[in-house]
PDB file of C-alpha atoms and ligand atoms in Angstrom:
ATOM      1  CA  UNK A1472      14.210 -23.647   0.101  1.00 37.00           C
ATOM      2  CA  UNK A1473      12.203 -21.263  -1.998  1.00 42.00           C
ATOM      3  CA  UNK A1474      13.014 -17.473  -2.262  1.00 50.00           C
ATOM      4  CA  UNK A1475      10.045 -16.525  -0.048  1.00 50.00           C
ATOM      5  CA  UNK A1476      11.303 -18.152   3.195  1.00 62.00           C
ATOM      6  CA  UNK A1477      13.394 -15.135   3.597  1.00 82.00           C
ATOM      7  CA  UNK A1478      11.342 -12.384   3.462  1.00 89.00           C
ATOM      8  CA  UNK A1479       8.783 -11.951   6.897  1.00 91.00           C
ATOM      9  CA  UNK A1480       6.160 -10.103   4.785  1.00 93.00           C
ATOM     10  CA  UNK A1481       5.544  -9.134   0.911  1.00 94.00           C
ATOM     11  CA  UNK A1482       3.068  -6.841   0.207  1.00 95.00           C
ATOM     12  CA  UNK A1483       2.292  -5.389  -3.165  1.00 95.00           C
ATOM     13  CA  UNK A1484       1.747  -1.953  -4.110  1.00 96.00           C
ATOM     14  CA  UNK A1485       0.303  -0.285  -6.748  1.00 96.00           C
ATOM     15  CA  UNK A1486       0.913   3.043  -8.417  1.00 96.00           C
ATOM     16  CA  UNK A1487      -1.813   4.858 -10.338  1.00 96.00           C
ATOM     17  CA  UNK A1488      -3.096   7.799 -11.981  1.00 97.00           C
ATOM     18  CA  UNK A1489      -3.460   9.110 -15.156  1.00 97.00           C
ATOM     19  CA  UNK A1490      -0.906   9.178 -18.130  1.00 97.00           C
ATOM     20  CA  UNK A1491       2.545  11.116 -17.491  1.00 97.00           C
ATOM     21  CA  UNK A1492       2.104  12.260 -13.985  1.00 98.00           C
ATOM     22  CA  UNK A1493       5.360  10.232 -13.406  1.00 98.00           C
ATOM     23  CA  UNK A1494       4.410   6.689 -11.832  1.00 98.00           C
ATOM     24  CA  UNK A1495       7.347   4.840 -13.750  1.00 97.00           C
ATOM     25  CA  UNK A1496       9.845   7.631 -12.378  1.00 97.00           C
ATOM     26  CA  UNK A1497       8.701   7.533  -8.682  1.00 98.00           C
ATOM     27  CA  UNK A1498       9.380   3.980  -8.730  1.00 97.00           C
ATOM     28  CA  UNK A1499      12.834   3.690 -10.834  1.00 96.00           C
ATOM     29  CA  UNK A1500      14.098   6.849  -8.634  1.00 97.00           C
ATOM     30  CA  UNK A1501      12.942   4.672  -5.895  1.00 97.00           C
ATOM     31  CA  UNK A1502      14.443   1.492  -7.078  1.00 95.00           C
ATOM     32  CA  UNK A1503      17.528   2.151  -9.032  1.00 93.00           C
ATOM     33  CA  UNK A1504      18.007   6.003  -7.988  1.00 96.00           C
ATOM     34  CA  UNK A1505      17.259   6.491 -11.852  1.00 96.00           C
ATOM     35  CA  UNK A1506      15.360   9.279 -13.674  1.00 96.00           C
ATOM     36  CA  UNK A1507      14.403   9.966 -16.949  1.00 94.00           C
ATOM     37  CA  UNK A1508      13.027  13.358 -18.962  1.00 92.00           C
ATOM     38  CA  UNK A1509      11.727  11.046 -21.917  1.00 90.00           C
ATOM     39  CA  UNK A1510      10.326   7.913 -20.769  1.00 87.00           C
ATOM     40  CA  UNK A1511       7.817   6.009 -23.071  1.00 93.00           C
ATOM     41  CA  UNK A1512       3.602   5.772 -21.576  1.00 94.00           C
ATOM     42  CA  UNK A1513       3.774   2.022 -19.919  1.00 93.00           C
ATOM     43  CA  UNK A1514       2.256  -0.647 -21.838  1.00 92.00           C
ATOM     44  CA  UNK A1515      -0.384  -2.253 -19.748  1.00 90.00           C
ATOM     45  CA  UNK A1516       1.316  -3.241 -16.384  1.00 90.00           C
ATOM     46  CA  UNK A1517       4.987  -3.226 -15.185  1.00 91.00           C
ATOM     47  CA  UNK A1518       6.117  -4.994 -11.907  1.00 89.00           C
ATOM     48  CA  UNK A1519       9.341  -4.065  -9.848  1.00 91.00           C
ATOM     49  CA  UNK A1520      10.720  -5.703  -6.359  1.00 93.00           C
ATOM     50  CA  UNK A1521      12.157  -4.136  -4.035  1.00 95.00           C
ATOM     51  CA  UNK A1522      13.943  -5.722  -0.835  1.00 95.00           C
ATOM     52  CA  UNK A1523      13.617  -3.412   2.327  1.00 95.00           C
ATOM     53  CA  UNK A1524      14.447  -3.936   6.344  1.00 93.00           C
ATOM     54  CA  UNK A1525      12.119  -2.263   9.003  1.00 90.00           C
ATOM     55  CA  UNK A1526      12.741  -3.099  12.431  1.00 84.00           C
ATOM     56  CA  UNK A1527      14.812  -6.026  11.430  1.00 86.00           C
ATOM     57  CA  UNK A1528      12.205  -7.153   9.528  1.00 89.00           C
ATOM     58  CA  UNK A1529      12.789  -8.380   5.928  1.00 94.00           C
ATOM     59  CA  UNK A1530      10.029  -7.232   3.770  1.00 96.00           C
ATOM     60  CA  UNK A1531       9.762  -7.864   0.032  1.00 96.00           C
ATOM     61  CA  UNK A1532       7.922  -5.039  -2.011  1.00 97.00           C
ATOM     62  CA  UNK A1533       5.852  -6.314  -4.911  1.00 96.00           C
ATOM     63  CA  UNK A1534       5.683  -3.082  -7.269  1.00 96.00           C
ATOM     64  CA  UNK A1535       2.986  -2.538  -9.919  1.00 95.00           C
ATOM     65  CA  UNK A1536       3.351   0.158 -12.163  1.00 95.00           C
ATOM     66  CA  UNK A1537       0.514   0.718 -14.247  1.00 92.00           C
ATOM     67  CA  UNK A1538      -0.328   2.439 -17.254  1.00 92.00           C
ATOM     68  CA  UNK A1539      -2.431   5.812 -16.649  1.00 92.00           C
ATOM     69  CA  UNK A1540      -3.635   5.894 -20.757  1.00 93.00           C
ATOM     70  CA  UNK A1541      -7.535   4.792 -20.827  1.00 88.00           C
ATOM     71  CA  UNK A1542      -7.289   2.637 -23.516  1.00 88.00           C
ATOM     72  CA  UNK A1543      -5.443  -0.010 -20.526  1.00 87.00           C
ATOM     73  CA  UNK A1544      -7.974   0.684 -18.238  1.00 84.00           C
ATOM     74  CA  UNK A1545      -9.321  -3.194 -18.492  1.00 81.00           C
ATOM     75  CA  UNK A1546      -6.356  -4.806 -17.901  1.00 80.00           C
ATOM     76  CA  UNK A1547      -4.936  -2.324 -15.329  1.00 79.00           C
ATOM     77  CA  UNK A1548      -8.179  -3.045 -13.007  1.00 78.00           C
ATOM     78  CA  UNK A1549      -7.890  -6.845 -12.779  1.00 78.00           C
ATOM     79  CA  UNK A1550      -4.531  -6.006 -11.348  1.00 83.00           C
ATOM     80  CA  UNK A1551      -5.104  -4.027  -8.418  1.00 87.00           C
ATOM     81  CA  UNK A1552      -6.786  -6.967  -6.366  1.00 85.00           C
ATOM     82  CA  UNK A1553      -4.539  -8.413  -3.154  1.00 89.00           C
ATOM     83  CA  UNK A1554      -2.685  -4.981  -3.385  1.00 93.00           C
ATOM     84  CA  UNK A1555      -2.171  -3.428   0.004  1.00 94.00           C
ATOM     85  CA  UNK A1556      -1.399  -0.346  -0.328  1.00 96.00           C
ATOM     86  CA  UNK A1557      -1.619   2.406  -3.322  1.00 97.00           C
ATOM     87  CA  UNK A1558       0.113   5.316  -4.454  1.00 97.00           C
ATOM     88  CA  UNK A1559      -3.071   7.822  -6.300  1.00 98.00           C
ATOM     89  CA  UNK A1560      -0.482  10.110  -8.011  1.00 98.00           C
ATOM     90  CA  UNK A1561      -1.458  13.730  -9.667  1.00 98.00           C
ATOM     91  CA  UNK A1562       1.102  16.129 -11.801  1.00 98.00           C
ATOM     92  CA  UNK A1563       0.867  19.405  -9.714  1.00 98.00           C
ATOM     93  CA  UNK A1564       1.169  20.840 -13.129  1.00 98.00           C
ATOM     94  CA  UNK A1565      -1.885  19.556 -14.823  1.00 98.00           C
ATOM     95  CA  UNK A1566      -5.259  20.446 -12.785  1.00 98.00           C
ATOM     96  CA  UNK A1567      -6.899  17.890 -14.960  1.00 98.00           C
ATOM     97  CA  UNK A1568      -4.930  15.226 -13.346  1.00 98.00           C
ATOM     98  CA  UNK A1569      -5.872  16.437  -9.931  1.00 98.00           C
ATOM     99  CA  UNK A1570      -9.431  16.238 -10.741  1.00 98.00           C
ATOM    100  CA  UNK A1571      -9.363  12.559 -11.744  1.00 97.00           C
ATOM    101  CA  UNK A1572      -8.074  11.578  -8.466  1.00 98.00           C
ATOM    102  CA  UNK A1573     -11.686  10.671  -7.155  1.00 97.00           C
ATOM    103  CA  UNK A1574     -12.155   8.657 -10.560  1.00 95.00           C
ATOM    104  CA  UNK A1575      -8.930   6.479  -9.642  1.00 94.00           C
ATOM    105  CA  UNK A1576      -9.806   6.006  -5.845  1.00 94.00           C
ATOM    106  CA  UNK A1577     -13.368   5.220  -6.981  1.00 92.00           C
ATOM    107  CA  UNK A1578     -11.787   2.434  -9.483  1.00 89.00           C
ATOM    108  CA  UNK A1579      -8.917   1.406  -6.778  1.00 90.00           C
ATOM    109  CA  UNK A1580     -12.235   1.147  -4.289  1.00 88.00           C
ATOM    110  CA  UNK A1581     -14.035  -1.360  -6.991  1.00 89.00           C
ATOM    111  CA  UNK A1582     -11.189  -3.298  -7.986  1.00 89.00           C
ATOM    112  CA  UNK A1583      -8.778  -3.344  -5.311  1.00 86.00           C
ATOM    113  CA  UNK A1584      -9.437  -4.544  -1.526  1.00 83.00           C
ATOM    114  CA  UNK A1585     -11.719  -2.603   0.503  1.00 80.00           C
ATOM    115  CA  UNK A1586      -8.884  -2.199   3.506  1.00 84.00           C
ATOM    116  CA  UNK A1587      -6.077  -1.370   1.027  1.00 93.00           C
ATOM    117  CA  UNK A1588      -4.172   1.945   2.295  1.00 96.00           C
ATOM    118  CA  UNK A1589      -3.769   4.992  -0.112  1.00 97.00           C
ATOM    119  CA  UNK A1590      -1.266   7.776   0.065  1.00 98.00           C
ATOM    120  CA  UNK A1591      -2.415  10.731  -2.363  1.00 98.00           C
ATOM    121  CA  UNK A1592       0.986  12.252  -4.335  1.00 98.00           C
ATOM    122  CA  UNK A1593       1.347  15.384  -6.157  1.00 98.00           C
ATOM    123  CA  UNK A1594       4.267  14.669  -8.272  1.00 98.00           C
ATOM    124  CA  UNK A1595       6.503  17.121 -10.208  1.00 98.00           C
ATOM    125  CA  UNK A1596       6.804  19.672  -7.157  1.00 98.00           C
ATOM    126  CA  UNK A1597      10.176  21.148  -8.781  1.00 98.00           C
ATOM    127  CA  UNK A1598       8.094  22.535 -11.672  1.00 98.00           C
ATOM    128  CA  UNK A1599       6.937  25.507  -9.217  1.00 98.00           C
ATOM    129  CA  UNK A1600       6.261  27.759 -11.715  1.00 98.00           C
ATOM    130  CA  UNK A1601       4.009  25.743 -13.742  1.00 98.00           C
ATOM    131  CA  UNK A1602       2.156  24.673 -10.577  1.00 98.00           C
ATOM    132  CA  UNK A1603      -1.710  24.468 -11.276  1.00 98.00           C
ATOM    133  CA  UNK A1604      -2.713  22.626  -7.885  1.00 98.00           C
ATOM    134  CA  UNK A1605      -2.070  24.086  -4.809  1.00 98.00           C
ATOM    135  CA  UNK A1606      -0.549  22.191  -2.082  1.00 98.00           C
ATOM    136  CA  UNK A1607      -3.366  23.111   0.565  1.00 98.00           C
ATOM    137  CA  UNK A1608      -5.899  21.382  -2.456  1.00 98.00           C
ATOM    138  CA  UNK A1609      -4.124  18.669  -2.320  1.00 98.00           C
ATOM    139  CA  UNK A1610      -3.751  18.059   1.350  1.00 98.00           C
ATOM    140  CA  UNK A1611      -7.840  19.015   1.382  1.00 98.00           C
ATOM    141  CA  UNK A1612      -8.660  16.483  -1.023  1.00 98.00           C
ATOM    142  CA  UNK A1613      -6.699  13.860   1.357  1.00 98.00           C
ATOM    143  CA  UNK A1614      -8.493  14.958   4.328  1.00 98.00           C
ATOM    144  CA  UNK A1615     -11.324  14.308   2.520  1.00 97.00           C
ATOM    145  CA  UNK A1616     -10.809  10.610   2.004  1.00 96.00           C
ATOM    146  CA  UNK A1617      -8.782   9.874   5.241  1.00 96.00           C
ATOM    147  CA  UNK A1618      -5.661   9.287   3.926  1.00 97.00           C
ATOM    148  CA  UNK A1619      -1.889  10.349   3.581  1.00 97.00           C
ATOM    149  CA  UNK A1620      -0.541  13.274   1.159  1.00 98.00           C
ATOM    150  CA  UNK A1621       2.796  13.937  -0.249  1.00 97.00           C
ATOM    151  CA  UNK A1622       4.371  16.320  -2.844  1.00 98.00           C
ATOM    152  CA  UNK A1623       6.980  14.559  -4.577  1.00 98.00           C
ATOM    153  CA  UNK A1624       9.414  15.171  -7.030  1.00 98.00           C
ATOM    154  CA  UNK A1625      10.742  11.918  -8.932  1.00 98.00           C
ATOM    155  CA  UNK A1626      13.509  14.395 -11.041  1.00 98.00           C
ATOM    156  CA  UNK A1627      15.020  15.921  -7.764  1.00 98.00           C
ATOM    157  CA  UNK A1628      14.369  12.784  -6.131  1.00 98.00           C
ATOM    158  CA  UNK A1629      12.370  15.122  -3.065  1.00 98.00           C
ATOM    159  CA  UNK A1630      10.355  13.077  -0.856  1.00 98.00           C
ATOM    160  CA  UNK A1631      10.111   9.727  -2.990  1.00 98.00           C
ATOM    161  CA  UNK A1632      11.691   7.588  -0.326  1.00 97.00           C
ATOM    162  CA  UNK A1633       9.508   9.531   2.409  1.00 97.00           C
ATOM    163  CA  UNK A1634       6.427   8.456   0.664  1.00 98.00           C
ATOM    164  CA  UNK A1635       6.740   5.006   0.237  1.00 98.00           C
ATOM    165  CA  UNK A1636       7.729   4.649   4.182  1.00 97.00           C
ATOM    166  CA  UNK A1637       4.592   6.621   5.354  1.00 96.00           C
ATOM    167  CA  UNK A1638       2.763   4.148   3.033  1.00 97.00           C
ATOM    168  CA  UNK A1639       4.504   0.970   4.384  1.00 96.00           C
ATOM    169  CA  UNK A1640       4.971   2.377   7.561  1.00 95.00           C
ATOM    170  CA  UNK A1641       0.840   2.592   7.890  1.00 95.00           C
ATOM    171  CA  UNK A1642       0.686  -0.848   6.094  1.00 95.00           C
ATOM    172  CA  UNK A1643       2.688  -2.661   8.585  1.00 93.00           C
ATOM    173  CA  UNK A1644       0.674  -0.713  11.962  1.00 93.00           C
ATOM    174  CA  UNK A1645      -2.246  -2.093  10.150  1.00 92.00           C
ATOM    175  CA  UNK A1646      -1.033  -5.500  10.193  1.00 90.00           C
ATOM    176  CA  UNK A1647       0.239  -5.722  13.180  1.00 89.00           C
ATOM    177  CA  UNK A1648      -3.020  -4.199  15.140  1.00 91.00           C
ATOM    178  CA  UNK A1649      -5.187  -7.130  13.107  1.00 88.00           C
ATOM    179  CA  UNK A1650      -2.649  -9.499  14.624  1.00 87.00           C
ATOM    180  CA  UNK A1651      -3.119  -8.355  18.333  1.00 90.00           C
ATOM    181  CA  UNK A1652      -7.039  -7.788  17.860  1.00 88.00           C
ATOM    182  CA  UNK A1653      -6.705 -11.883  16.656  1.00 86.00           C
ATOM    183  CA  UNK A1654      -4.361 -12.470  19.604  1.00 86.00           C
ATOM    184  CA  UNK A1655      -7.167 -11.042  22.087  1.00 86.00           C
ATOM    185  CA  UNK A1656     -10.041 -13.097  20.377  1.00 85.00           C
ATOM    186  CA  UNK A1657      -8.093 -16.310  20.440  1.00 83.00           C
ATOM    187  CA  UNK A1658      -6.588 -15.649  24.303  1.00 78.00           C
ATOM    188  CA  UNK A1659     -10.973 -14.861  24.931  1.00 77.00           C
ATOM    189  CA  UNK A1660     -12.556 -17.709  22.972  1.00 76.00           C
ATOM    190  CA  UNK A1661      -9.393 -20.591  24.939  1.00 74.00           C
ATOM    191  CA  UNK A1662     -10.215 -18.703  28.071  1.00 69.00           C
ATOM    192  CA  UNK A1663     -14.141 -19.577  27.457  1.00 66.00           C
ATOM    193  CA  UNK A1664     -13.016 -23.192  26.330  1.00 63.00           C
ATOM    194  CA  UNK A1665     -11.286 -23.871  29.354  1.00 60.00           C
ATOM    195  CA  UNK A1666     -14.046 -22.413  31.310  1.00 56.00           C
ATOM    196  CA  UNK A1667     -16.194 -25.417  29.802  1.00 51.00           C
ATOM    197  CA  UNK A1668     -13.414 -27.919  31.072  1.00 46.00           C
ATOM    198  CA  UNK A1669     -13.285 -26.242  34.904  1.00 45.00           C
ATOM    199  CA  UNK A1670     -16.885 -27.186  34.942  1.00 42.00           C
ATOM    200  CA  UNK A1671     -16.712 -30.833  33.258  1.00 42.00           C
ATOM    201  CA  UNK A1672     -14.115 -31.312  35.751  1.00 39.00           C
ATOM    202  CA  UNK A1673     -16.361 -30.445  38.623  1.00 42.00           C
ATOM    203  CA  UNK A1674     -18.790 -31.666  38.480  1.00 41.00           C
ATOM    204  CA  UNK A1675     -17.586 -35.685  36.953  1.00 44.00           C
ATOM    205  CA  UNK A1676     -16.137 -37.215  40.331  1.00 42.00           C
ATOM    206  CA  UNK A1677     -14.500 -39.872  38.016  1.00 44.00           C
ATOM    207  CA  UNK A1678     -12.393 -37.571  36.006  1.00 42.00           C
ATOM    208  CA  UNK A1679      -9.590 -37.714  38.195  1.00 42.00           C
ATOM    209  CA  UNK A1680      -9.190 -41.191  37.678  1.00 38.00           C
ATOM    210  CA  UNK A1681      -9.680 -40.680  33.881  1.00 36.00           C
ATOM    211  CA  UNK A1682      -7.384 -38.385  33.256  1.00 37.00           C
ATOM    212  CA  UNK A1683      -4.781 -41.222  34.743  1.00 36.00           C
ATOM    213  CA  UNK A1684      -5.600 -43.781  33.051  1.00 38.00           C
ATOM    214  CA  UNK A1685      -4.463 -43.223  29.522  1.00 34.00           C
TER     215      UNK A1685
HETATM  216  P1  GTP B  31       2.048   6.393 -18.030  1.00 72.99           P
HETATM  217  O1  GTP B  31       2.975   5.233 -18.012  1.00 72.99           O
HETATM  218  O2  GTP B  31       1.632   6.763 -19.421  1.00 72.99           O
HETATM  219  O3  GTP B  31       0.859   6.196 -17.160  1.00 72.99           O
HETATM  220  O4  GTP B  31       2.856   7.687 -17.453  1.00 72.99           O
HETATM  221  P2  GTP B  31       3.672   7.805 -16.076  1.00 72.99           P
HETATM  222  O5  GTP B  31       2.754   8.291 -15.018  1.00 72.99           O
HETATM  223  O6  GTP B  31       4.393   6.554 -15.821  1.00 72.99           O
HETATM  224  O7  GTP B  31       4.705   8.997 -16.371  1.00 72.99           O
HETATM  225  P3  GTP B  31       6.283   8.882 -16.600  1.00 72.99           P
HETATM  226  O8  GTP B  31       6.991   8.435 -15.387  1.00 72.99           O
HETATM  227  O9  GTP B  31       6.526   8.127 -17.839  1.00 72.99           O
HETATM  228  O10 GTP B  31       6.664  10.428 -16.794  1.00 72.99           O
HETATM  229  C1  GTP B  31       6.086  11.236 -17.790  1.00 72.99           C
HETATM  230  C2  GTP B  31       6.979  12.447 -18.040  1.00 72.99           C
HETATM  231  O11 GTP B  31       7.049  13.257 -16.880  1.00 72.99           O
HETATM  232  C3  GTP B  31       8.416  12.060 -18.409  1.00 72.99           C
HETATM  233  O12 GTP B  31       8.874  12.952 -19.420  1.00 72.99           O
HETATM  234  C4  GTP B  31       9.195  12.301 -17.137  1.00 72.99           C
HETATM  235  O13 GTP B  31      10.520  12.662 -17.355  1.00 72.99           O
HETATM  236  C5  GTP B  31       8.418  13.466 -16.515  1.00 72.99           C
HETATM  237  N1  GTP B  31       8.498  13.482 -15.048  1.00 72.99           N
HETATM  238  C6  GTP B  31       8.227  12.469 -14.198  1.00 72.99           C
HETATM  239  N2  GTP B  31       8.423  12.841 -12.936  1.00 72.99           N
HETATM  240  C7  GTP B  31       8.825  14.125 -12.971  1.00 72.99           C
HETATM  241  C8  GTP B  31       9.195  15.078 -11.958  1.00 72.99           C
HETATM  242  O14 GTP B  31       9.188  14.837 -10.755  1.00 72.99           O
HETATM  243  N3  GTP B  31       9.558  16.324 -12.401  1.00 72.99           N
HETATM  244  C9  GTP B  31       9.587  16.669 -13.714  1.00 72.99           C
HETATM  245  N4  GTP B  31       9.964  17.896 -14.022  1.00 72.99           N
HETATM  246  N5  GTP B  31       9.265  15.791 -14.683  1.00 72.99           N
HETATM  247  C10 GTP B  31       8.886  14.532 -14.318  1.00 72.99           C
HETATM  248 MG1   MG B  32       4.435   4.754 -16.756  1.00 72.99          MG
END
């Protein structure tokens, strides 16, 4: 039996944004409850599962960490394809990182799939006194893309969990509505199909007799 058989649904989900915003503590404080004040820029791309149950459904997370440092950039794009959902992540601390968020979601738009889900996160939020990005700027700059915001803190471990479930949480709705719309086309296009049959049957006086002789 191979591993996959128990899990209902993997989905993989990338993190992103530029160097030392905090993408490899959001996901070990998410993983292992871990945090670290010096942690070393990641080297290309790191990956991380992560088992969790929603509505007793198994679901295995695939977790790509990648590195934020340009000189990665071309190996870090090849990676987002098949992801389906994204974490865009800013330091609250450094405006500069805030202002490269439409240069990620452009990339994660070119390289990644064109329904993947995106929750924008302003990390760091315990460093209030340093803060250089409001929150109201950030929730703006979600508006203006459509998508979910969240002001995390990977140190104080505030809100970490909370993202990742509105992220999967939006993930799975999406899934599950492209299931029923499939349902409805399927239940339309049989229902047209055995429209065709009604009339065959009709209208060929022998197909009584056919249909008992096998
Ligand atoms: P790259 O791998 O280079 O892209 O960086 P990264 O985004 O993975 O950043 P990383 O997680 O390595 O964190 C960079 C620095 O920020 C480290 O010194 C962390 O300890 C610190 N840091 C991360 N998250 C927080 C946080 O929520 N609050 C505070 N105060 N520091 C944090
Ligand atoms: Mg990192």
């Amino acid at each position: 039996m191979n591993n996959n058989d128990n899990y209902d649904l993997i989905l993989k989900l990338v993190l992103i944004g530029d160097s030392g915003v905090g993408k490899t503590n959001i996901l070990s404080r998410y993983n292992n409850n871990e945090f670290s004040l010096v942690t070393q820029p990641t080297v290309g791309v790191e990956f991380g599962n992560k088992i969790i149950k929603k509505e007793n459904k198994s679901i295995k997370l695939q977790l790509w960490d990648t590195a934020g440092q340009e000189r990665y950039k071309a190996i870090t794009n090849a990676f987002y394809k098949g992801s389906k959902g994204a974490f865009v992540v800013y330091d609250i601390t450094r405006k500069s990182s805030f202002l490269n968020i439409d240069k990620w979601i452009g990339e994660l738009k070119t390289n990644g799939s064109e329904d993947i889900l995106i929750i924008l996160v302003g990390n760091k939020s315990d460093l209030e006194d340093k803060r250089e990005v409001s929150t109201d700027e950030g929730e703006k700059k979600a508006k203006q893309y459509g998508i979910a915001f969240c002001e995390t803190s990977a140190l104080q471990g505030k809100n970490i969990e909370y993202a990742f479930n509105i992220l999967i949480d939006e993930i799975i709705l999406e899934i599950e509505n492209a299931k029923q719309k499939e349902m409805k086309n399927n239940k339309s296009n049989n229902k047209k199909k055995s429209k065709g049959i009604m009339l065959n049957t009709n209208n060929d006086k022998n197909n009584k007799k056919k249909k008992c002789c096998k």
